[in-house]
Amino acid sequence: LNLEGQTFMQAIVRDISIRKRMEKSEREARLLAETLRETALSLTSTLELDELLDRILENLEKVVPASACNVMLVEDGMVRVVRARGYRERGYMPTEGITFPLNSTRNLLNIAETGRALIIPRLEEYSDWVRIPGTEWMQSYAGAPILVKGELVGFLNLDGDRPDQFSEEDGERLQLFADQVAVAFANAQLYRQTQRLLHRLEAINHISNVLRPAQTLDDLLNRLLTETLHLLETQDGAIWMYDSSRDELRIAIAAGWQTRLRPFALKPGESIAGNVYLRREVYLTHDLKEDPLNALMIRRVVPERTGGVFVPVQSGVQTLGVFAITLPAGKPVQPDDVSLLAALGEMGGSAIQRMRLHDEMRMHIQRLEMLHRVDTEVLKNANLNDTLRMALELIHETLQVDVAVIRLYNPDTQLLELAASFGMGMVEPAIPPGEYLAGKAALERHTARFWRGDPNISPEWEELVRREGLEMAFALPLIAHGELVGTLGVAMRSLFHPNREWEDFLDTVAGQLALAIQSHRLVEQLRRSNQELLLAYDTTIEGWSRAMDLRDRETEGHTQRVTQLTLKLAQRMGITGQALTHLRRGALLHDIGKMGVPDAILHKPGPLTDEEWQVMRQHPVYAIDMLSSIEYLKPALDIPGFHHEKWDGSGYPYGLKGEAIPLGARIFAVVDVYDALTSDRPYRKAWTREKTLEYIREQAGKHFDPRVVEAFLKMMEEEGS
Ligand code: C2E
Ligand code: SIN
Ligand code: SIN
Ligand code: FE
Ligand code: FE
């Protein structure tokens, strides 16, 4: 548009100088001005280049009567006639499409060199005129350069059927029209670019619509790959995902020949995918087989002459994997494909990240619920066998193992006796410590692991593994109060990569089972054991809250501090007993809802936009969604759900006012804001203690319950002195 304005300006300047010289012919001048205005108007009303050029040539003829005229384009030293007018009528077949080298015609070279219009009054006197058969009628010529941003892109030519047909002024007018053609070219280019951008936007929009309803990570990856392949019109692609517990990339989903790469695992930095993962840069290659960056093992599998685009799959600052799309021979990678794929990599990344958090949360809740159910069973069921059977069922559901065996240690026989199992064809009724995997765990009082190919394997265990077709197994000693009470064995029949969390949970389950077994055995100690169970819950909760602090890197230690301070303040305000336990759990989990807030928002260094605030304000709602399914946490929901309500009713998410806000949340709000303000945040530096206390005093009756503020300030004062 800028270019259009500039050229139009030039046109007007020239128009004025021409007017001066043409005072003698006002009528002609008016015609020129009108024609130019009409031409300029058509530039803004139509975007079809051919149609525009026709319009320009037509208008040109009105002000400079010629016998024929044409527009030529220059590209890489070749000249091509793109639009022509008036030749057919003169028996010379249309010149459109004709291509010839620029340096084969002296007249065009001359124009190109001077950058100015050229008039040849008599062709026969111009010795280098190359006459094409059928153009004998041409007697005179006028041509002008078409310049876009000072660069020659073509010529506007007039041919006359009599000598001296074109004057100097005609040359000037011709140049005016050549400038209009330049604008038309520039516009057409802009238009094409806009079309490409639009096309890309549409593609992205389409894919994001397709991804949204995905229910599982696999489903999501599948949709992402399928749609992308469709869009780029190829059959071969893969998504490599990074597994942090093994520090390697593996294919999560593949199509076409890339399915052959499934068995490979790449370290970050290894092969093309590993490099793209590490450097977070797009990589383009025209021949995967010849590319030295590609690992040899992969090069052996790649088909001949296959090009590829690799883009990182990212979510915010985190790289999750690599998107690899390959294109068959003869279908070169287009720059548009690359930028489209890069955008899809990012879009896929954030969708994957959300899905993962969601899954993780669901798993956490499911597991906590399971712990709770085991606990309730222990209290309800006098029968130990029922409890163990139920525990196995829950292990099956939550840990997805094929086999599980619980053994109880009998101190009298000194054997591990079978108590409950599922998934095994044949189970030894009793084994001595030291034998099989379970016996090894019991003897060493340590988790024993087995995976296929493990060279340290005892003969009896090897025999069982072969018979049962086991791929991996874990055996854990069940130890309660330092005493061995049994073993828990689990095994899988297919390859499986357990992560640290999975193992942690298995440990927790073993701990719970040990306690359950012991509490059954020692009925008189049931109460004490139950307390241990609760401690185990609270350890789990503390583990989560530490994980949350870690995610929100800047607030490390925040949760522990606000929890301690909240309890202290609550006690000063007369809260006692069980209510304090609920407050403690609530404070530990107060921002668990931020698990549902994407990193890009949580870690944003600056202020949040309206939309980002909308997401952020949901975090208390997320917390209630997440925790309300856990019976024993229900009384602890006051803080996670209501810590952003304000005394004057201006808080969120419910806009509660005054004492409608639970007291625990009113107490907590003061402590949380105190700790937030005295800590560095990604979005601002820490305030001093004095400034913060002043602020809290000032907010009494607005943000905070005045009574809580009073107690808080008094407590801080006593602490400070
Ligand atoms: P947070 O950082 O844990 O802050 C908790 C509460 O402390 C805030 O709730 C607010 O009441 C108080 N607070 C924290 N910093 C300031 C401050 O600089 N000035 C004042 N007057 N009060 C402050 P709020 O505002 O509802 O925010 C909830 C959460 O939203 C924050 O938790 C933080 O994670 C996020 N957040 C708030 N503002 C921004 C921001 O400007 N940028 C980013 N990236 N995140 C923000
Ligand atoms: C890689 O080279 O890392 C990816 C394999 C491929 O698609 O060629
Ligand atoms: C068993 O206890 O019989 C085998 C299961 C195991 O050792 O993990
Ligand atoms: Fe919060
Ligand atoms: Fe907080």
Tab-separated table of C-alpha atoms in Angstrom, residues 106 363 398 661:
chain	number	residue	atom	x	y	z
A	106	ARG	CA	18.651	-3.740	-27.930
A	363	MET	CA	-4.157	-40.453	37.859
A	398	THR	CA	-4.434	-48.196	38.784
A	661	ILE	CA	-16.472	-16.656	52.932
